[in-house]
Coordinates of C-alpha atoms in Angstrom, one line a residue:
Chain A
M1 CA 0.2 0.0 0.3
S2 CA 2.8 2.5 0.7
H3 CA 3.9 2.0 -2.8
D4 CA 0.9 3.0 -4.1
D5 CA 0.7 5.9 -1.9
D6 CA 4.0 6.8 -2.7
F7 CA 3.3 6.3 -6.5
L8 CA -0.1 8.5 -6.2
D9 CA 1.7 11.1 -3.9
A10 CA 4.7 11.6 -5.9
S11 CA 4.9 14.6 -8.5
V12 CA 3.7 14.0 -12.1
P13 CA 6.8 13.3 -14.2
E14 CA 7.3 15.1 -17.4
P15 CA 6.4 13.3 -20.6
L16 CA 9.9 12.8 -22.0
D17 CA 11.3 11.8 -18.8
E18 CA 12.4 8.5 -18.1
A19 CA 10.4 6.0 -16.2
S20 CA 11.8 5.6 -13.0
P21 CA 12.3 2.0 -11.4
S22 CA 9.3 2.2 -8.9
E23 CA 7.1 3.2 -12.2
R24 CA 8.4 0.3 -14.5
T25 CA 7.6 -1.9 -11.5
H26 CA 3.9 -0.9 -10.9
A27 CA 3.5 -0.9 -14.8
R28 CA 4.7 -4.7 -14.8
T29 CA 2.3 -5.6 -12.1
F30 CA -0.5 -3.6 -13.5
A31 CA 0.1 -5.5 -16.8
D32 CA -0.1 -8.9 -15.2
L33 CA -3.1 -7.9 -13.9
V34 CA -5.0 -7.0 -16.8
D35 CA -3.6 -9.9 -18.5
K36 CA -5.0 -12.4 -15.7
S37 CA -8.4 -10.5 -16.0
L38 CA -8.8 -11.1 -19.9
V39 CA -8.1 -14.8 -19.4
G40 CA -10.8 -15.1 -16.4
R41 CA -8.2 -15.3 -13.7
A42 CA -8.2 -12.0 -12.0
P43 CA -7.3 -12.1 -8.1
A44 CA -10.3 -12.0 -5.7
A45 CA -8.7 -9.0 -3.9
M46 CA -7.1 -6.4 -5.0
S47 CA -6.8 -2.6 -4.0
A48 CA -9.2 0.0 -5.4
E49 CA -7.1 1.7 -7.0
D50 CA -6.0 -1.5 -9.2
R51 CA -9.9 -2.3 -9.2
A52 CA -10.7 1.4 -10.7
L53 CA -7.5 1.2 -13.3
L54 CA -8.6 -2.6 -14.4
E55 CA -12.2 -1.3 -15.1
V56 CA -11.0 1.3 -16.9
A57 CA -8.7 -0.9 -19.0
T58 CA -11.4 -3.3 -19.8
V59 CA -13.8 -0.4 -21.2
I60 CA -11.1 0.8 -23.3
R61 CA -10.6 -2.5 -24.5
A62 CA -14.3 -3.1 -25.2
T63 CA -14.5 0.2 -26.9
R64 CA -11.9 -1.0 -29.4
G65 CA -13.5 -4.0 -30.3
K66 CA -11.2 -6.5 -28.8
A67 CA -13.8 -7.9 -26.4
E68 CA -14.8 -11.3 -27.5
L69 CA -17.9 -13.6 -26.3
A70 CA -17.5 -17.0 -25.5
P71 CA -18.3 -19.3 -28.3
A72 CA -21.5 -21.1 -26.6
R73 CA -22.6 -17.9 -25.1
A74 CA -22.5 -16.3 -28.7
R75 CA -24.1 -19.3 -30.3
S76 CA -27.1 -19.3 -27.6
I77 CA -27.5 -15.3 -28.7
V78 CA -27.7 -16.0 -32.3
E79 CA -30.3 -18.9 -31.8
D80 CA -32.2 -16.8 -29.7
V81 CA -32.6 -14.5 -32.3
L82 CA -33.1 -16.7 -35.1
R83 CA -36.0 -18.3 -33.1
G84 CA -37.4 -15.2 -32.4
A85 CA -37.3 -14.4 -36.1
V86 CA -38.9 -17.6 -37.2
G87 CA -41.9 -17.2 -34.4
A88 CA -43.0 -17.3 -30.9
A89 CA -44.4 -20.8 -30.9
A90 CA -41.5 -22.4 -32.1
A91 CA -39.3 -20.8 -29.4
A92 CA -40.3 -23.3 -26.5
P93 CA -42.8 -25.7 -27.7
A94 CA -42.0 -28.2 -25.3
Q95 CA -42.1 -26.2 -22.1
V96 CA -45.8 -25.5 -22.6
R97 CA -48.4 -28.0 -21.2
S98 CA -52.2 -27.9 -22.0
I99 CA -54.2 -28.2 -19.0
A100 CA -56.1 -31.1 -19.9
T101 CA -52.9 -33.0 -20.3
A102 CA -52.1 -32.1 -16.9
R103 CA -55.2 -33.1 -15.5
S104 CA -55.2 -36.6 -17.4
R105 CA -51.4 -37.2 -16.1
R106 CA -52.7 -36.5 -12.5
V107 CA -55.8 -39.0 -12.8
A108 CA -54.0 -41.7 -14.5
P109 CA -52.5 -43.2 -11.7
W110 CA -55.6 -43.2 -9.9
A111 CA -57.7 -44.9 -12.7
V112 CA -54.9 -47.6 -13.3
A113 CA -55.2 -48.3 -9.5
G114 CA -58.9 -48.2 -9.6
A115 CA -58.9 -50.7 -12.4
S116 CA -56.7 -53.1 -10.6
T117 CA -58.6 -53.0 -7.4
L118 CA -61.5 -53.9 -9.4
V119 CA -60.3 -57.0 -11.2
A120 CA -58.4 -58.1 -7.8
A121 CA -61.9 -57.7 -6.1
A122 CA -63.9 -59.2 -9.2
A123 CA -61.1 -62.5 -8.6
V124 CA -61.7 -62.6 -5.1
L125 CA -65.3 -62.7 -5.4
A126 CA -65.1 -65.2 -8.2
L127 CA -62.9 -67.8 -6.2
W128 CA -65.5 -67.2 -3.0
L129 CA -68.5 -67.9 -4.9
R130 CA -66.8 -71.0 -6.7
G131 CA -66.4 -72.6 -3.4
P132 CA -64.4 -76.6 -3.2
S133 CA -64.6 -78.2 -6.5
T134 CA -66.2 -81.6 -6.2
V135 CA -64.6 -84.4 -7.6
E136 CA -66.6 -87.5 -8.3
V137 CA -64.8 -90.8 -8.4
V138 CA -66.5 -93.1 -11.0
E139 CA -65.9 -96.8 -11.3
V140 CA -65.0 -97.5 -14.8
E141 CA -67.1 -99.5 -16.5
A142 CA -65.8 -103.1 -17.0
E143 CA -65.6 -104.6 -20.7
A144 CA -67.5 -107.5 -20.3
D145 CA -65.9 -109.7 -23.4
I146 CA -62.7 -110.0 -21.7
P147 CA -62.4 -113.6 -20.2
T148 CA -61.9 -113.7 -16.4
S149 CA -59.0 -115.8 -16.4
W150 CA -57.1 -113.1 -18.6
T151 CA -57.9 -110.5 -15.6
S152 CA -55.7 -109.8 -12.4
R153 CA -58.1 -110.9 -9.6
P154 CA -58.2 -111.7 -5.7
A155 CA -56.9 -115.7 -5.5
D156 CA -59.6 -116.3 -2.8
P157 CA -61.9 -118.6 -5.5
L158 CA -58.7 -120.5 -6.9
I159 CA -57.2 -121.0 -3.0
G160 CA -60.5 -121.3 -0.8
P161 CA -60.2 -121.7 3.1
I162 CA -56.9 -122.4 4.3
A163 CA -57.1 -125.2 6.8
R164 CA -54.7 -124.3 10.1
A165 CA -52.5 -127.3 9.3
Q166 CA -51.4 -125.5 6.0
A167 CA -51.3 -122.1 7.1
G168 CA -47.7 -121.6 6.4
D169 CA -47.6 -123.5 3.1
A170 CA -47.4 -120.5 1.6
S171 CA -45.2 -122.0 -1.0
A172 CA -47.3 -124.3 -2.3
R173 CA -50.1 -121.6 -2.7
I174 CA -48.1 -119.2 -4.6
D175 CA -47.4 -122.0 -7.3
Y176 CA -50.9 -122.9 -7.5
M177 CA -51.2 -118.9 -8.0
F178 CA -48.5 -118.6 -10.4
A179 CA -49.7 -121.7 -12.5
D180 CA -53.3 -120.2 -12.7
R181 CA -52.2 -116.7 -13.8
L182 CA -49.3 -118.2 -16.2
D183 CA -52.5 -119.8 -18.3
G184 CA -54.5 -116.7 -18.5
Y185 CA -51.5 -114.7 -19.6
R186 CA -50.4 -117.5 -22.1
E187 CA -54.4 -117.6 -23.2
R188 CA -54.3 -114.2 -23.7
R189 CA -51.0 -113.7 -25.3
L190 CA -50.5 -116.8 -27.5
T191 CA -54.1 -118.1 -28.4
V192 CA -55.9 -117.0 -31.6
A193 CA -58.7 -115.5 -29.2
G194 CA -56.4 -113.7 -27.5
R195 CA -54.6 -112.2 -30.1
A196 CA -57.7 -111.4 -31.7
A197 CA -58.6 -109.3 -28.5
G198 CA -55.4 -107.7 -29.3
G199 CA -55.1 -104.2 -27.6
Q200 CA -58.1 -104.9 -25.0
G201 CA -57.2 -104.1 -21.7
G202 CA -53.6 -104.0 -20.2
T203 CA -54.3 -100.7 -18.3
R204 CA -54.4 -100.8 -14.6
Chain B
M1 CA -64.0 -36.4 -24.8
K2 CA -61.8 -37.5 -21.6
S3 CA -64.9 -38.0 -19.6
L4 CA -66.3 -40.4 -22.5
N5 CA -62.7 -42.0 -22.3
L6 CA -63.1 -42.9 -18.5
I7 CA -66.5 -44.1 -18.8
G8 CA -65.3 -46.7 -21.4
A9 CA -62.5 -47.7 -19.1
V10 CA -64.9 -48.3 -16.2
I11 CA -67.2 -50.3 -18.7
G12 CA -64.6 -52.4 -19.9
V13 CA -63.4 -53.3 -16.1
A14 CA -66.9 -53.9 -15.1
L15 CA -67.4 -56.4 -18.2
L16 CA -64.0 -57.7 -17.3
A17 CA -65.7 -58.4 -13.7
V18 CA -68.8 -59.9 -14.7
A19 CA -66.8 -62.3 -16.9
M20 CA -64.8 -63.6 -14.3
F21 CA -67.8 -63.9 -12.0
V22 CA -69.9 -66.0 -14.7
T23 CA -66.4 -68.1 -15.5
G24 CA -66.1 -69.0 -11.8
R25 CA -69.9 -69.7 -11.6
L26 CA -69.8 -71.8 -14.5
S27 CA -67.0 -73.9 -13.5
A28 CA -68.0 -74.5 -9.8
P29 CA -70.3 -76.9 -8.4
G30 CA -71.7 -79.0 -11.3
A31 CA -68.2 -80.0 -12.5
R32 CA -68.0 -83.7 -12.9
V33 CA -64.4 -84.9 -13.0
P34 CA -64.1 -88.8 -13.4
V35 CA -61.4 -90.0 -11.6
P36 CA -60.3 -93.7 -11.0
S37 CA -61.5 -95.0 -7.5
V38 CA -58.6 -95.4 -5.2
T39 CA -60.4 -98.1 -3.6
H40 CA -61.3 -99.7 -7.0
V41 CA -60.3 -103.7 -6.7
T42 CA -60.3 -104.9 -10.1
D43 CA -62.4 -104.7 -13.5
A44 CA -62.2 -106.3 -16.7
R45 CA -59.7 -104.2 -18.0
D46 CA -56.9 -105.2 -15.4
V47 CA -55.7 -108.0 -17.4
I48 CA -52.5 -110.3 -16.3
D49 CA -49.6 -108.5 -18.0
D50 CA -45.6 -109.1 -17.7
N51 CA -45.3 -107.1 -14.8
L52 CA -47.7 -109.4 -12.7
M53 CA -46.4 -112.3 -13.8
V54 CA -42.8 -111.1 -13.0
S55 CA -43.8 -110.2 -9.3
L56 CA -45.4 -113.3 -9.1
G57 CA -42.6 -115.4 -10.4
Q58 CA -40.3 -113.8 -8.1
A59 CA -42.6 -114.4 -5.2
K60 CA -42.5 -118.0 -6.2
N61 CA -38.8 -118.2 -6.3
F62 CA -38.4 -116.5 -2.8
H63 CA -40.7 -118.9 -1.2
R64 CA -38.8 -122.2 -3.1
K65 CA -35.4 -120.5 -1.6
A66 CA -37.0 -120.2 1.8
K67 CA -38.2 -123.9 1.5
V68 CA -34.9 -125.1 0.9
Y69 CA -33.6 -123.2 4.1
M70 CA -36.1 -124.3 6.1
S71 CA -35.5 -128.1 5.1
D72 CA -31.8 -127.5 5.8
G73 CA -33.0 -125.9 9.1
N74 CA -32.0 -122.6 8.5
L75 CA -34.2 -120.7 10.1
A76 CA -32.7 -117.4 10.1
A77 CA -31.8 -117.3 6.4
A78 CA -35.4 -118.6 5.5
T79 CA -37.1 -115.5 7.4
A80 CA -34.7 -113.0 5.7
T81 CA -35.7 -114.6 2.3
V82 CA -39.4 -114.6 3.3
R83 CA -39.0 -110.8 4.2
Q84 CA -37.7 -110.1 0.9
I85 CA -41.1 -111.0 -0.5
L86 CA -42.6 -108.1 1.6
S87 CA -40.9 -105.6 -0.5
L88 CA -41.6 -107.0 -3.9
S89 CA -43.2 -104.5 -6.3
F90 CA -46.3 -105.3 -7.7
P91 CA -48.6 -103.6 -10.3
Q92 CA -50.7 -101.1 -8.7
G93 CA -53.8 -102.5 -7.8
A94 CA -53.5 -105.9 -8.4
P95 CA -55.0 -107.9 -5.8
E96 CA -52.7 -110.7 -6.2
A97 CA -50.1 -108.3 -4.6
D98 CA -52.1 -108.2 -1.0
D99 CA -52.7 -112.1 -1.3
V100 CA -49.0 -112.7 -1.7
R101 CA -47.8 -110.6 0.9
L102 CA -50.3 -111.8 3.5
D103 CA -49.5 -115.5 2.8
A104 CA -45.6 -114.4 3.2
R105 CA -46.7 -112.5 6.6
A106 CA -48.4 -115.8 7.8
L107 CA -45.3 -117.9 6.7
L108 CA -42.8 -115.4 8.7
A109 CA -45.0 -115.3 11.7
K110 CA -44.8 -118.8 12.0
L111 CA -41.0 -118.8 11.2
L112 CA -40.5 -116.4 14.1
V113 CA -42.8 -118.4 16.6
M114 CA -40.4 -121.6 15.5
Q115 CA -37.5 -119.1 16.8
G116 CA -39.0 -118.1 19.8
Q117 CA -39.7 -114.3 18.5
L118 CA -43.2 -114.1 19.7
D119 CA -43.5 -110.4 20.1
E120 CA -41.8 -109.9 16.3
A121 CA -44.5 -112.4 14.9
M122 CA -47.5 -110.5 16.3
R123 CA -45.9 -107.6 15.1
T124 CA -45.8 -109.0 11.7
V125 CA -49.2 -110.5 11.7
D126 CA -50.8 -107.2 12.7
E127 CA -49.1 -105.1 10.6
G128 CA -50.3 -107.5 7.9
L129 CA -53.9 -107.1 9.2
A130 CA -53.7 -103.3 9.3
S131 CA -52.5 -103.2 5.6
S132 CA -55.1 -105.5 4.2
Q133 CA -57.6 -104.2 1.9
R134 CA -60.3 -106.6 1.8
E135 CA -61.5 -109.6 3.9
S136 CA -59.7 -112.6 2.1
F137 CA -59.0 -116.2 2.9
F138 CA -55.3 -115.2 3.2
V139 CA -56.6 -112.5 6.0
A140 CA -58.4 -115.2 7.5
N141 CA -55.3 -117.1 7.5
L142 CA -53.3 -114.6 9.0
Y143 CA -56.0 -114.6 12.1
T144 CA -55.4 -118.3 12.5
V145 CA -51.8 -117.7 12.6
R146 CA -52.1 -114.9 15.3
G147 CA -54.2 -117.5 17.5
E148 CA -51.5 -119.5 17.0
I149 CA -48.8 -116.8 18.3
L150 CA -51.3 -116.4 21.6
E151 CA -51.6 -119.8 22.1
A152 CA -47.5 -119.9 22.3
R153 CA -47.7 -117.0 24.2
A154 CA -50.1 -118.8 26.9
A155 CA -47.8 -121.8 26.7
N156 CA -44.6 -119.8 27.5
L157 CA -46.5 -117.8 30.5
D158 CA -47.6 -121.5 32.0
A159 CA -44.1 -122.7 31.5
E160 CA -42.4 -119.6 33.2
G161 CA -45.0 -119.9 36.2
K162 CA -46.3 -116.8 35.7
D163 CA -49.9 -115.6 36.8
K164 CA -52.4 -118.1 35.3
S165 CA -54.9 -115.2 34.5
V166 CA -52.6 -113.9 32.1
S167 CA -51.8 -116.8 30.5
A168 CA -56.0 -117.3 30.4
E169 CA -56.2 -114.0 28.8
A170 CA -54.2 -114.7 26.0
R171 CA -55.7 -118.1 25.5
R172 CA -59.1 -116.2 25.5
S173 CA -57.4 -113.7 22.9
A174 CA -56.5 -117.0 20.9
I175 CA -59.8 -118.1 20.8
A176 CA -61.2 -114.8 19.7
A177 CA -58.6 -114.9 16.9
Y178 CA -59.8 -118.3 15.6
D179 CA -63.2 -117.3 15.7
K180 CA -62.5 -114.3 13.5
S181 CA -60.7 -116.6 11.0
I182 CA -63.6 -118.9 10.9
Q183 CA -66.2 -116.0 10.6
I184 CA -64.1 -114.5 7.5
N185 CA -63.9 -118.1 5.7
E186 CA -67.6 -118.9 6.4
K187 CA -68.7 -115.1 5.1
L188 CA -66.3 -115.8 1.7
Q189 CA -67.1 -118.9 1.2
K190 CA -70.9 -117.9 1.2
Q191 CA -70.0 -115.4 -1.1
L192 CA -68.4 -117.8 -3.3
V193 CA -71.2 -120.1 -3.5
E194 CA -73.8 -117.3 -4.5
K195 CA -71.7 -116.3 -7.4
K196 CA -71.9 -119.6 -8.7

């Protein structure tokens, strides 16, 4: 600060006088300040005298036509002007929303929710009214034209009552049962009648 | 225009609800789904097939093998062999399966009695009676074997000098088992005669 005071308080030199060292130093410092402000890196703090001089320098530069806008800013201004020349409607078509659209946007979620609720309620109602499904168990009617000897059936008629003395004679009984069923099996598979019956039966 | 659209949407949803309601009502009570009976015993369509013959053949061979063991005095091996008959796979619903297994249980119980395993023998018989699907001569035979086991138990109690009332109770149970066997035999014989 004392430097500025000295500079301002000092006597005004003659135009043709040689610049003093302090003048040169001050001029170099101010030139740096101007350069920095031109590239947008001006210091946040500076003396009031420097700020006043810097504003004067900026005005002088602008009046000489050297000031240029940033390319993005310049393009934006040009586009704004062109848009204005074409018409106001084209200026911001996406920004304007009609009242009806806004209302429908407000109603849509409620409509979806309501429809979903109705469908769910209808489904619950249908399930409730449907009740437990009844399954009727039916006996499949027998095909009468298949001989009994071909069929799988209880062995009671074949074996008859089992005497106490033969209670453990299961071996003899299984032999008898096997022989009987084998007869039926062979009759069904090997005889003419059995082959003619062909695909009858076989299910269980 | 907007309100018309809204009314249309509501009508559409209402129609959907009505459709679901009607569908539910239609498919409800009167629907008859024919399902084969679980308790179905047999019918003429259940012919003797390869699987049944294979199962019967296996049971026959196990019985023969057990017989050889018995003739050799190897009751433990005979018992193990007869047990294998119980785990044989038969065609589903084949009445022969019930008959063969019940008969195998009767023989198994007698083998266990011969080895002094009365409790195990009784368990074998009771399991067979519980699993039987219908009354048959094989069920009657199993009741007969049950009576024999109870008789053997009473004899053991007497031999051990236990309370006479306990052995008498066992004998009464044996008589009840024999009676049950006789009752089933009579009923089935009567049915067979009526069929003829």
